mmCIF file of C-alpha atoms in Angstrom:
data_model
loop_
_atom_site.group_PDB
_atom_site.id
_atom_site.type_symbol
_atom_site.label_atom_id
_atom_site.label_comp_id
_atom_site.label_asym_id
_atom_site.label_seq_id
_atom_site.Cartn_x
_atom_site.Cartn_y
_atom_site.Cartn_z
ATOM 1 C CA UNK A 209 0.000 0.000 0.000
ATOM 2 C CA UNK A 210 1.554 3.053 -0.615
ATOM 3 C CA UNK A 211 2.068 6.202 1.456
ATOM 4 C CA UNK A 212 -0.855 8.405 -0.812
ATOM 5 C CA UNK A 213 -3.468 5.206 -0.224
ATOM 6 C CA UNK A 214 -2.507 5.071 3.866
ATOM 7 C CA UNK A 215 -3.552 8.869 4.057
ATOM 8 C CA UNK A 216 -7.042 8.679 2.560
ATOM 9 C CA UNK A 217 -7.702 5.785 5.229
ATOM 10 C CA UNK A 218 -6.675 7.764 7.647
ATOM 11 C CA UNK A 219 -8.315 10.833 6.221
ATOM 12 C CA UNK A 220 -11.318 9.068 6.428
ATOM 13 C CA UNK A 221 -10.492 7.523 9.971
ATOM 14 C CA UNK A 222 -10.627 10.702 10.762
ATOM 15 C CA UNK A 223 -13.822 12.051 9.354
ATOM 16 C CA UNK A 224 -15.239 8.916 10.788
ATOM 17 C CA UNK A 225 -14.431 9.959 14.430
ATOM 18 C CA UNK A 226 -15.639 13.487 13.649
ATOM 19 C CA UNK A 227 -18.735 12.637 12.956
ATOM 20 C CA UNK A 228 -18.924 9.438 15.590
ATOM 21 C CA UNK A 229 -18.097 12.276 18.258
ATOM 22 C CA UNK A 230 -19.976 15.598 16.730
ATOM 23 C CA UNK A 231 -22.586 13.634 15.459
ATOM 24 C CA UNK A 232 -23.958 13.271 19.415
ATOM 25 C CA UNK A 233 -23.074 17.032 20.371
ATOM 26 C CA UNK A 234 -25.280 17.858 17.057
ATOM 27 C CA UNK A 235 -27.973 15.535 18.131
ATOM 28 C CA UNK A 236 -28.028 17.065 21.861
ATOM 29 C CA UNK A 237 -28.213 20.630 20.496
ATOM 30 C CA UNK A 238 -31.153 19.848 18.449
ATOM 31 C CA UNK A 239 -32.982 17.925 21.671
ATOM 32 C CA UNK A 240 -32.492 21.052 23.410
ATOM 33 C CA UNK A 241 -35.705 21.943 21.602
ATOM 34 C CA UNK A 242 -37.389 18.910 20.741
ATOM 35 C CA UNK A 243 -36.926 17.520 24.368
ATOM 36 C CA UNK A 244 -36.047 19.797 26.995
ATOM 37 C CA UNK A 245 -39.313 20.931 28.420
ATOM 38 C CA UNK A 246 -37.806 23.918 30.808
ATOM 39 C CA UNK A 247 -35.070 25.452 31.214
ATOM 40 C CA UNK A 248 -33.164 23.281 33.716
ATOM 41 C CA UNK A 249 -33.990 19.992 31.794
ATOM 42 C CA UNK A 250 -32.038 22.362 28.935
ATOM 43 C CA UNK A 251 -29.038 23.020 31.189
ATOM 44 C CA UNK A 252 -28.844 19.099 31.812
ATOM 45 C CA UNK A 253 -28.667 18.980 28.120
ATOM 46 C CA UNK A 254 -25.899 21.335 27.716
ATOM 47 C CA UNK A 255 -24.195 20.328 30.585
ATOM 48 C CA UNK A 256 -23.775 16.508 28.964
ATOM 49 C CA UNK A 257 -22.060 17.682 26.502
ATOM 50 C CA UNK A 258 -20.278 20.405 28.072
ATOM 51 C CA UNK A 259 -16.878 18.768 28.919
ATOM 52 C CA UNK A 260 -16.451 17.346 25.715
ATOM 53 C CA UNK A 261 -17.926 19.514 22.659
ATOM 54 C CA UNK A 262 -14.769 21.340 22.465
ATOM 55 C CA UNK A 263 -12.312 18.227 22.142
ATOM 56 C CA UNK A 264 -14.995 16.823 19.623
ATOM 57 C CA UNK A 265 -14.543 19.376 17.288
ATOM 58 C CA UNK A 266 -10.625 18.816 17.754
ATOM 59 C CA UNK A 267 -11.277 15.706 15.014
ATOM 60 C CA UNK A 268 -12.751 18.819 12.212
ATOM 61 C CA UNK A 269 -9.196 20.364 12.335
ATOM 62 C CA UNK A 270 -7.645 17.408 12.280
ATOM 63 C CA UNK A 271 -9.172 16.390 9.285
ATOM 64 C CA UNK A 272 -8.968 19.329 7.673
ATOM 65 C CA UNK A 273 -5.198 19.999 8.380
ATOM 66 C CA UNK A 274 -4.190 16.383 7.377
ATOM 67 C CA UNK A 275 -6.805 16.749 3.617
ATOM 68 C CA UNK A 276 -4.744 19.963 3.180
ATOM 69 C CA UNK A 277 -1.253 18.684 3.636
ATOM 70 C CA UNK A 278 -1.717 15.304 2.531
ATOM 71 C CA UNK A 279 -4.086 16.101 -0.414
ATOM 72 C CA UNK A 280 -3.701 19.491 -1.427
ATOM 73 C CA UNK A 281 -5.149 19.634 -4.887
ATOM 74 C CA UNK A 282 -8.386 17.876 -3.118
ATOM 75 C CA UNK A 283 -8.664 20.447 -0.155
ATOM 76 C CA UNK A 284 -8.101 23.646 -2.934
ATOM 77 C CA UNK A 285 -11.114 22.115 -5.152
ATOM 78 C CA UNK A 286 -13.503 21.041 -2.507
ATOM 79 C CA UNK A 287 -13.088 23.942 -0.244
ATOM 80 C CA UNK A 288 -13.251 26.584 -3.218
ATOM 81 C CA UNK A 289 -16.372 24.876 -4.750
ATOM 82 C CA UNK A 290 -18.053 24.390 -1.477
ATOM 83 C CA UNK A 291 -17.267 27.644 0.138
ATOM 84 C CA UNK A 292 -20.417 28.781 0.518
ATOM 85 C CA UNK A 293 -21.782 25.624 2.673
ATOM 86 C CA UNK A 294 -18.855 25.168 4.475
ATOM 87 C CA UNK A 295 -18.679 28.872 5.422
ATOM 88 C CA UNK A 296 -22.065 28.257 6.652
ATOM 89 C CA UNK A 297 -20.772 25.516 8.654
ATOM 90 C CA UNK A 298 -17.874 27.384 10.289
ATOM 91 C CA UNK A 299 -20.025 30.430 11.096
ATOM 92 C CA UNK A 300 -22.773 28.086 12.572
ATOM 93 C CA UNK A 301 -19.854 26.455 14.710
ATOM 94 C CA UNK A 302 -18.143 29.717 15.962
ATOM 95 C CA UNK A 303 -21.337 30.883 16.786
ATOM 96 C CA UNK A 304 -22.293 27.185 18.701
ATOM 97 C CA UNK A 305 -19.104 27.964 21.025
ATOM 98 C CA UNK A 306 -19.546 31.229 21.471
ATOM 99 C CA UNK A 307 -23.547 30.528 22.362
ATOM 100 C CA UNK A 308 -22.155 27.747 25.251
ATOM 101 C CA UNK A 309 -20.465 29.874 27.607
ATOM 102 C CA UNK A 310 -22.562 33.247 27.050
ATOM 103 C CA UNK A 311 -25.692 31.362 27.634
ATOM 104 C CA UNK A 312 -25.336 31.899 32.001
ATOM 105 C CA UNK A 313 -23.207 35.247 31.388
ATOM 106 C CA UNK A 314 -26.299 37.533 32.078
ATOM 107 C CA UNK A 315 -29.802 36.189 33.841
ATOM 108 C CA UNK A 316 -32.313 37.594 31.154
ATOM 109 C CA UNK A 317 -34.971 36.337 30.124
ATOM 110 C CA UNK A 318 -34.184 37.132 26.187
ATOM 111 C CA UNK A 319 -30.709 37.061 26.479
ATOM 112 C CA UNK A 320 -30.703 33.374 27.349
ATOM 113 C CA UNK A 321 -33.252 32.129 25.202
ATOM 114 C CA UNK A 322 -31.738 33.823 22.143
ATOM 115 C CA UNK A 323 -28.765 31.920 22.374
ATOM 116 C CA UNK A 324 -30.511 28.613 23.121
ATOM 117 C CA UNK A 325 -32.123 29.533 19.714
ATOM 118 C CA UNK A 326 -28.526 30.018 18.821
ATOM 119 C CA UNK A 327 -27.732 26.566 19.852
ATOM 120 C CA UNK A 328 -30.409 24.734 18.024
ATOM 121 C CA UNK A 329 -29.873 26.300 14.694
ATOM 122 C CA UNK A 330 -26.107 26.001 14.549
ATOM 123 C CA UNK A 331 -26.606 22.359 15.852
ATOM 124 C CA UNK A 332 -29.348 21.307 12.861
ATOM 125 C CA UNK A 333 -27.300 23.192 10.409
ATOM 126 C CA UNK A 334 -24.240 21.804 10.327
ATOM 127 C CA UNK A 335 -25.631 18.205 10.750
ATOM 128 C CA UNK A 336 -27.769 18.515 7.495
ATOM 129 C CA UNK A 337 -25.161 20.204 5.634
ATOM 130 C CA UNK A 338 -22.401 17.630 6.355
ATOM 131 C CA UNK A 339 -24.405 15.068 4.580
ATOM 132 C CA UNK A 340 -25.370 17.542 1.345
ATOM 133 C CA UNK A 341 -21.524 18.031 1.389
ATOM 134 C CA UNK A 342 -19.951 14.304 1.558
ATOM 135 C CA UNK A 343 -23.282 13.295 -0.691
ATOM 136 C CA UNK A 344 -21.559 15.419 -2.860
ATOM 137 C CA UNK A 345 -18.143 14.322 -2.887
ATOM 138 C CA UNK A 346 -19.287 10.728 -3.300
ATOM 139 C CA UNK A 347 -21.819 11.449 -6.590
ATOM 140 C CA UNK A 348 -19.047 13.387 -8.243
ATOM 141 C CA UNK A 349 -19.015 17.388 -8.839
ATOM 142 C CA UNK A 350 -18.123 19.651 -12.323
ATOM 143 C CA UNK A 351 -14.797 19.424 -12.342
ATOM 144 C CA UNK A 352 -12.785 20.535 -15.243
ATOM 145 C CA UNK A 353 -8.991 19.711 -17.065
ATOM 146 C CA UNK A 354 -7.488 22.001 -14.813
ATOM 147 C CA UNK A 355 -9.414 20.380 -11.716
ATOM 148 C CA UNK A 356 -11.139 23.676 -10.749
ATOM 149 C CA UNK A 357 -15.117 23.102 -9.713
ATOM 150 C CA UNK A 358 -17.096 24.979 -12.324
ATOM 151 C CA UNK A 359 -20.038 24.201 -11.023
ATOM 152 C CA UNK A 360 -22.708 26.543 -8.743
ATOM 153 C CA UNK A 361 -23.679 26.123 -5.171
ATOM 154 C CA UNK A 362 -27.409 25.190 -6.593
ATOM 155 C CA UNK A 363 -25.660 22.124 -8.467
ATOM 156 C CA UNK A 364 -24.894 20.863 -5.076
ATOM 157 C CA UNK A 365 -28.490 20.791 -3.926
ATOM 158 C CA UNK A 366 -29.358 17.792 -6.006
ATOM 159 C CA UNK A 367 -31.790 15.012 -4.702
ATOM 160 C CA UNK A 368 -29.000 12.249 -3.796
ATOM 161 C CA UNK A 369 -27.089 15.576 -1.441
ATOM 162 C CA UNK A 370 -29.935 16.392 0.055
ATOM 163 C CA UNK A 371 -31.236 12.991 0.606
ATOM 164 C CA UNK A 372 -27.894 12.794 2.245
ATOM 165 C CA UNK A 373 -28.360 15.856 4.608
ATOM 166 C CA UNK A 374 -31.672 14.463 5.780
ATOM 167 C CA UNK A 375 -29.616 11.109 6.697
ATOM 168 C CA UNK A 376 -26.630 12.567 8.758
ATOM 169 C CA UNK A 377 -29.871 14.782 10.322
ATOM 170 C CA UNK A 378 -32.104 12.179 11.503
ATOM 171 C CA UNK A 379 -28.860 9.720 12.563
ATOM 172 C CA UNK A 380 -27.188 12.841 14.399
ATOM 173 C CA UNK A 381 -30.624 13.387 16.179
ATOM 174 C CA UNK A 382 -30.957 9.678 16.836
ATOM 175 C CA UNK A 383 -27.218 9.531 18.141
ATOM 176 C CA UNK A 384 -27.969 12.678 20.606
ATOM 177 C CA UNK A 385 -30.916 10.778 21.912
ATOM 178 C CA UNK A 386 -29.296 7.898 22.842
ATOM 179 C CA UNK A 387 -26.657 9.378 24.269
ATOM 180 C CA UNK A 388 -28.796 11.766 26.662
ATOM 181 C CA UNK A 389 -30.618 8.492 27.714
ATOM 182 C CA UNK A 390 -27.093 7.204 28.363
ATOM 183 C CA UNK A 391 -26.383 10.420 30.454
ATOM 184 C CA UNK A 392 -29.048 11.539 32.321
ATOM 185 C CA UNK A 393 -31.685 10.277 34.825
ATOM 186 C CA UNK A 394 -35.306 10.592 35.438
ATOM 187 C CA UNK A 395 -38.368 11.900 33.437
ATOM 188 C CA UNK A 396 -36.127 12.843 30.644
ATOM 189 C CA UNK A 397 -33.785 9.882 30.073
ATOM 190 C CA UNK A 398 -37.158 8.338 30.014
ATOM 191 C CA UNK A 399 -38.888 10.727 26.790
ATOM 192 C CA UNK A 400 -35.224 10.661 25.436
ATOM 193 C CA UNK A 401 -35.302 7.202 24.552
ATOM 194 C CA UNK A 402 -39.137 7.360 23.405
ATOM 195 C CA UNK A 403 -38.087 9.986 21.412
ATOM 196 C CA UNK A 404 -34.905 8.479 20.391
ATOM 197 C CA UNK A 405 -37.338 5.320 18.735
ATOM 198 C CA UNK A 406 -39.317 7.722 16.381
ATOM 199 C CA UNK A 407 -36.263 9.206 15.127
ATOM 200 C CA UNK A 408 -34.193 6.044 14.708
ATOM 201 C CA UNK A 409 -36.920 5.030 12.732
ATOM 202 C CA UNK A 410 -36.803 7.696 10.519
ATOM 203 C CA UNK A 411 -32.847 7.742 10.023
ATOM 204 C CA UNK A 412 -33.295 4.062 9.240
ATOM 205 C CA UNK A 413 -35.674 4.559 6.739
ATOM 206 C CA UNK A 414 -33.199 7.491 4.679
ATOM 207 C CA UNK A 415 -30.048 5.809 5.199
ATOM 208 C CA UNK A 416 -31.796 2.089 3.620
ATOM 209 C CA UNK A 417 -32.882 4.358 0.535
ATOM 210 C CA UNK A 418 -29.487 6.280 0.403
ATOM 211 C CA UNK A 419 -27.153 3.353 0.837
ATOM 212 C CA UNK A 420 -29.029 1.323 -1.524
ATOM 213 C CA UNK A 421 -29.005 4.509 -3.950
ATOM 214 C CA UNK A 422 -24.828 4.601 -2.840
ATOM 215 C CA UNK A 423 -24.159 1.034 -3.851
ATOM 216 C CA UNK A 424 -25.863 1.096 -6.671
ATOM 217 C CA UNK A 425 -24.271 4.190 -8.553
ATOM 218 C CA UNK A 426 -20.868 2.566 -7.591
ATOM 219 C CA UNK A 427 -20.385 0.001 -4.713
ATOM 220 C CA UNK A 428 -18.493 -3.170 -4.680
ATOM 221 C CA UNK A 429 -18.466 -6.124 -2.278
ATOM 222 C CA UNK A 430 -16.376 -4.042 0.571
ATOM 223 C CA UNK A 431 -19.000 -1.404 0.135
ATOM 224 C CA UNK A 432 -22.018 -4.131 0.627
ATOM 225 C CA UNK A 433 -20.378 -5.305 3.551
ATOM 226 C CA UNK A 434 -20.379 -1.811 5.288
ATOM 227 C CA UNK A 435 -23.895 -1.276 4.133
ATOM 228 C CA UNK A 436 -25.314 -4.114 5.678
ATOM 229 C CA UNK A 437 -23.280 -3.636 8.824
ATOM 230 C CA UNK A 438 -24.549 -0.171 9.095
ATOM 231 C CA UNK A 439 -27.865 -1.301 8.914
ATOM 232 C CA UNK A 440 -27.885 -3.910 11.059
ATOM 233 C CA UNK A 441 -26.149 -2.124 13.877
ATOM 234 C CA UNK A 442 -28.913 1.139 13.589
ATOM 235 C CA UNK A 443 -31.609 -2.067 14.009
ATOM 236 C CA UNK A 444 -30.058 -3.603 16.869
ATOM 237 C CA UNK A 445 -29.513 0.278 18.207
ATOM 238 C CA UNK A 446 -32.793 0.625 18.293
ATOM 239 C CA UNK A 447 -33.782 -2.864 19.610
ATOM 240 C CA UNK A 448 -31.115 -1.708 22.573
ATOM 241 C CA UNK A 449 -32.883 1.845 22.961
ATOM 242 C CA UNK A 450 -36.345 -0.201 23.613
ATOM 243 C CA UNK A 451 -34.793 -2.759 26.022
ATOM 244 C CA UNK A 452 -33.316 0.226 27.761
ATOM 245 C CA UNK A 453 -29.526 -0.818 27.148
ATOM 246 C CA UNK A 454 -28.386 2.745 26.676
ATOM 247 C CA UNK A 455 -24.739 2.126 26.538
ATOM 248 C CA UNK A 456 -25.180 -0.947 23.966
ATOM 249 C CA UNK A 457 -27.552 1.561 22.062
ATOM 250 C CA UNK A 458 -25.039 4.032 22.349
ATOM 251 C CA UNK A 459 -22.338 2.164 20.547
ATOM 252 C CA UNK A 460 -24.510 0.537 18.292
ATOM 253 C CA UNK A 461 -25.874 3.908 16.856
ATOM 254 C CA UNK A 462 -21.903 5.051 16.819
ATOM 255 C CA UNK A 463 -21.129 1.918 14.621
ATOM 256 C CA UNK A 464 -23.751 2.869 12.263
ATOM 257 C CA UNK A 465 -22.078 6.091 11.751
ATOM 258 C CA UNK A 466 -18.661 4.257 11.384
ATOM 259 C CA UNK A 467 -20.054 1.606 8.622
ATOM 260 C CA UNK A 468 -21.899 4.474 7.033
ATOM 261 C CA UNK A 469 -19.056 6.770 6.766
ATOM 262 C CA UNK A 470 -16.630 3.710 5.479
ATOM 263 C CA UNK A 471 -19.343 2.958 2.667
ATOM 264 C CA UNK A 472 -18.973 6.412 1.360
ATOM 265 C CA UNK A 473 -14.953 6.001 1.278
ATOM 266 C CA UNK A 474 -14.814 2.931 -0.038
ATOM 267 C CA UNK A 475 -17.100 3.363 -2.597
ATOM 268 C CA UNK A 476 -15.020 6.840 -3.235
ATOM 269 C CA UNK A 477 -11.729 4.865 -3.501
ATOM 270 C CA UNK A 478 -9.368 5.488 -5.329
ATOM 271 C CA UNK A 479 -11.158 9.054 -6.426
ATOM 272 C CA UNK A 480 -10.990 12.024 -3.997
ATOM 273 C CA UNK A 481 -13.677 13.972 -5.715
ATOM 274 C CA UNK A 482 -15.227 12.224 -9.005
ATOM 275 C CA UNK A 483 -15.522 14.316 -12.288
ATOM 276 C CA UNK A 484 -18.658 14.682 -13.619
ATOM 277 C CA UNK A 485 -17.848 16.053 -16.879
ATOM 278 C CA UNK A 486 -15.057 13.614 -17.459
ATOM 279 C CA UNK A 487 -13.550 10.877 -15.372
ATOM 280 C CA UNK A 488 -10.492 11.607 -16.711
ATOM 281 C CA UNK A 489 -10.543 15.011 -14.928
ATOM 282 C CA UNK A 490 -11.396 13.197 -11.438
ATOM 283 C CA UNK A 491 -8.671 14.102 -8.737
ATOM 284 C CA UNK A 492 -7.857 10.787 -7.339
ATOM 285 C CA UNK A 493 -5.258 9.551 -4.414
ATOM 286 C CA UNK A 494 -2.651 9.598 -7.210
ATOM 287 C CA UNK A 495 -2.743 13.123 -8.585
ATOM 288 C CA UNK A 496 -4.220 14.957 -5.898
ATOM 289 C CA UNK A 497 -1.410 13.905 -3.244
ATOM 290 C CA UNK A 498 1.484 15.720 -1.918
ATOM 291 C CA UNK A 499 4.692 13.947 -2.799
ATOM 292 C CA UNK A 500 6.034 10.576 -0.973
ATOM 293 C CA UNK A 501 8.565 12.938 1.266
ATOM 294 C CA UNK A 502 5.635 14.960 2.913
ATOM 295 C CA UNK A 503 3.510 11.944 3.258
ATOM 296 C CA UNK A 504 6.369 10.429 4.813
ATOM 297 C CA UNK A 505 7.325 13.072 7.649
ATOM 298 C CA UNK A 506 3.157 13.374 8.343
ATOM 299 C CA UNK A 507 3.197 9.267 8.823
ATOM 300 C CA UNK A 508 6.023 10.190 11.514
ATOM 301 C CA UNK A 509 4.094 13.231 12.888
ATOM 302 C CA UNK A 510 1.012 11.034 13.359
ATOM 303 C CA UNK A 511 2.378 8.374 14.698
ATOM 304 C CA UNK A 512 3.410 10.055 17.743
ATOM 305 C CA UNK A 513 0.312 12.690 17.980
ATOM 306 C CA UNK A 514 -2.196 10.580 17.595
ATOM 307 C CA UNK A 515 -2.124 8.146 20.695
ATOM 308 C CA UNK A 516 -1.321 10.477 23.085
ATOM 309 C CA UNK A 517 -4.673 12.665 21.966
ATOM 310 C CA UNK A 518 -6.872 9.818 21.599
ATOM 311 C CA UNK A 519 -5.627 9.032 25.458
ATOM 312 C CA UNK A 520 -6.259 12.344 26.597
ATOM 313 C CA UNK A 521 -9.493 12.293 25.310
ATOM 314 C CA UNK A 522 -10.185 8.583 26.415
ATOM 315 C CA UNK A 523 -9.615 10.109 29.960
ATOM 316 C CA UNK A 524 -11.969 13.556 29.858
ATOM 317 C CA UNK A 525 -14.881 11.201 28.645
ATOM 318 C CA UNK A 526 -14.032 8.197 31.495
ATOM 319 C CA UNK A 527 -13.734 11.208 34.297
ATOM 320 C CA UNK A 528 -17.198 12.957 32.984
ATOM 321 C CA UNK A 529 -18.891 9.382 32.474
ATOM 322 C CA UNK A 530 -21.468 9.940 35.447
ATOM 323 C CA UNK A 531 -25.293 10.290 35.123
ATOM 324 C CA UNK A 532 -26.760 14.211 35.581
ATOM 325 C CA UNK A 533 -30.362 15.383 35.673
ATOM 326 C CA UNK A 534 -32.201 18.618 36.855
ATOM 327 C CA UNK A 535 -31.331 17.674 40.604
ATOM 328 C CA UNK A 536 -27.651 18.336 39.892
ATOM 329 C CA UNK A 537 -28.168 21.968 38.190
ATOM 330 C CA UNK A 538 -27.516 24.195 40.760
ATOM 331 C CA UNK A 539 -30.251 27.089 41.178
ATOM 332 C CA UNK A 540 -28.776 30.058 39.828
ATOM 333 C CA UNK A 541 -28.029 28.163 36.781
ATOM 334 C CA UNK A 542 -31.620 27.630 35.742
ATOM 335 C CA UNK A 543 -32.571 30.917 35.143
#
């Protein structure tokens, strides 16, 4: 395997965990509409989260910084054709930090429930557009000779995208609600894993018709395999939520996102970003990779980093693993 082929797996190793970890900080910032009832049972929500959100976003960079240095000619055309929706999702995500630790700053009434509106949006936002974006990326964009997009941003709002953006949505939400059934106690672990069932229902539903619609425009065996696996794991997930084994619900629903996410690389293998005007113009793990020396001193790099960070955050998530609920808010946070 050479150096070039070893990055986009761990390019996509990396996407994966972005979206294993982020996809349940998404899904707990849209509950804190759809299933907080009060303030407090919103602070609970937030507060789940709270240690970790941060660190979770850690995996974005990551991924970003290791696309641009080990695949620059991919990172230049994907992040000058999708400016637009991934300025979107950068603004959204600046704006979800921000709205985190002002929430408490100041006790009124507006001032607090503007930026739990705050939260919300820049939680549904980002978790629909992921999908429209790596939907995307796996159909194929305009790309011409000179492997410049010369598309629009309405050519990337095509029904397979889209259908995509629903999928990360509903699986985000569904991720979130297992997870603050895993977290919490009382009344609303209890709604959070009825809720979690209607929405797990739902993702399954989209991601059967998009996978299906995946493999069929250009799976293989490897690609079946991770189909069926993420299938399987979102029905067991949801057989779990039922029985009321959160944690094996938990993991289940994370697997999904893992066998998901590998379908879409593997069936993007060895393209980067498919041409749709010409295949011949598609940048692929060949042409659109730094050269063999870089790879080689980011292999080193990596190497090292990597354990010691996956470690570090092994240990916040084992020292934050307890249960909270509106008992544990403390009264001038529920204002």
């Amino acid at each position: 395997m050479e150096l070039h082929d070893v990055w986009f797996v761990l390019i996509a190793v990396l996407w994966t965990g972005y979206f294993f970890l982020e996809g349940f900080d998404f899904g707990v910032g849209i509950l804190t509409k759809l299933l907080a009832r009060n303030r407090p049972e919103r602070r609970v929500l937030i507060n789940t989260i709270g240690p970790v959100w941060d660190g979770n976003e850690v995996w974005l960079l990551t991924a970003g910084g290791a696309t641009f240095a080990a695949f620059p000619e991919w990172y230049a055309t994907l992040f000058s054709g999708f400016y637009l929706p991934l300025l979107v999702v950068l603004v959204c995500l600046i704006v979800r930090g921000v709205a985190f630790e002002y929430r408490v700053k100041r006790p009124e009434e507006n001032w607090q429930r503007n930026w739990e509106h705050a939260i919300f949006w820049t939680s549904l936002i980002p978790a629909f557009l992921w999908g429209v974006a790596f939907g995307n990326i796996v159909r194929g964009v305009k790309i011409d000779q000179n492997f410049d997009y010369v598309g629009t941003v309405w050519d990337l709002l095509n029904p397979y995208a889209l259908l995509g953006g629903l999928v990360t949505l509903t699986l985000f939400t569904f991720h979130g609600a297992v997870f603050t059934a895993l977290k919490t106690v009382g009344d609303i672990r209890e709604r959070a894993r009825k809720l979690a069932l209607g929405v797990g229902l739902a993702a399954a539903a989209l991601a059967l018709i998009f996978l299906l619609w995946t493999q069929v425009n250009g799976g293989d065996g490897k690609s079946l395999v991770a189909l069926v696996a993420a299938v399987a794991a979102l029905v067991a997930a949801l057989v779990a939520n039922q029985a009321g084994r959160e944690g094996w619900s938990f993991a289940l629903s994370g697997v999904t996102i893992v066998a998901a996410v590998a379908m879409l690389f593997l069936t993007l293998f060895p393209n980067v970003m498919p041409s749709t005007l010409n295949e011949e113009w598609s940048l692929t793990v060949t042409n659109a990779s730094s050269s063999p020396y870089t790879l080689k001193i980011m292999t080193w790099c990596a190497a090292i980093a990597t354990p010691i960070v996956m470690l570090y955050q092994g240990w916040t998530y084992w020292v934050f693993r307890k249960r909270i609920g509106t008992q544990h808010i403390a009264a001038d946070a529920t204002h």
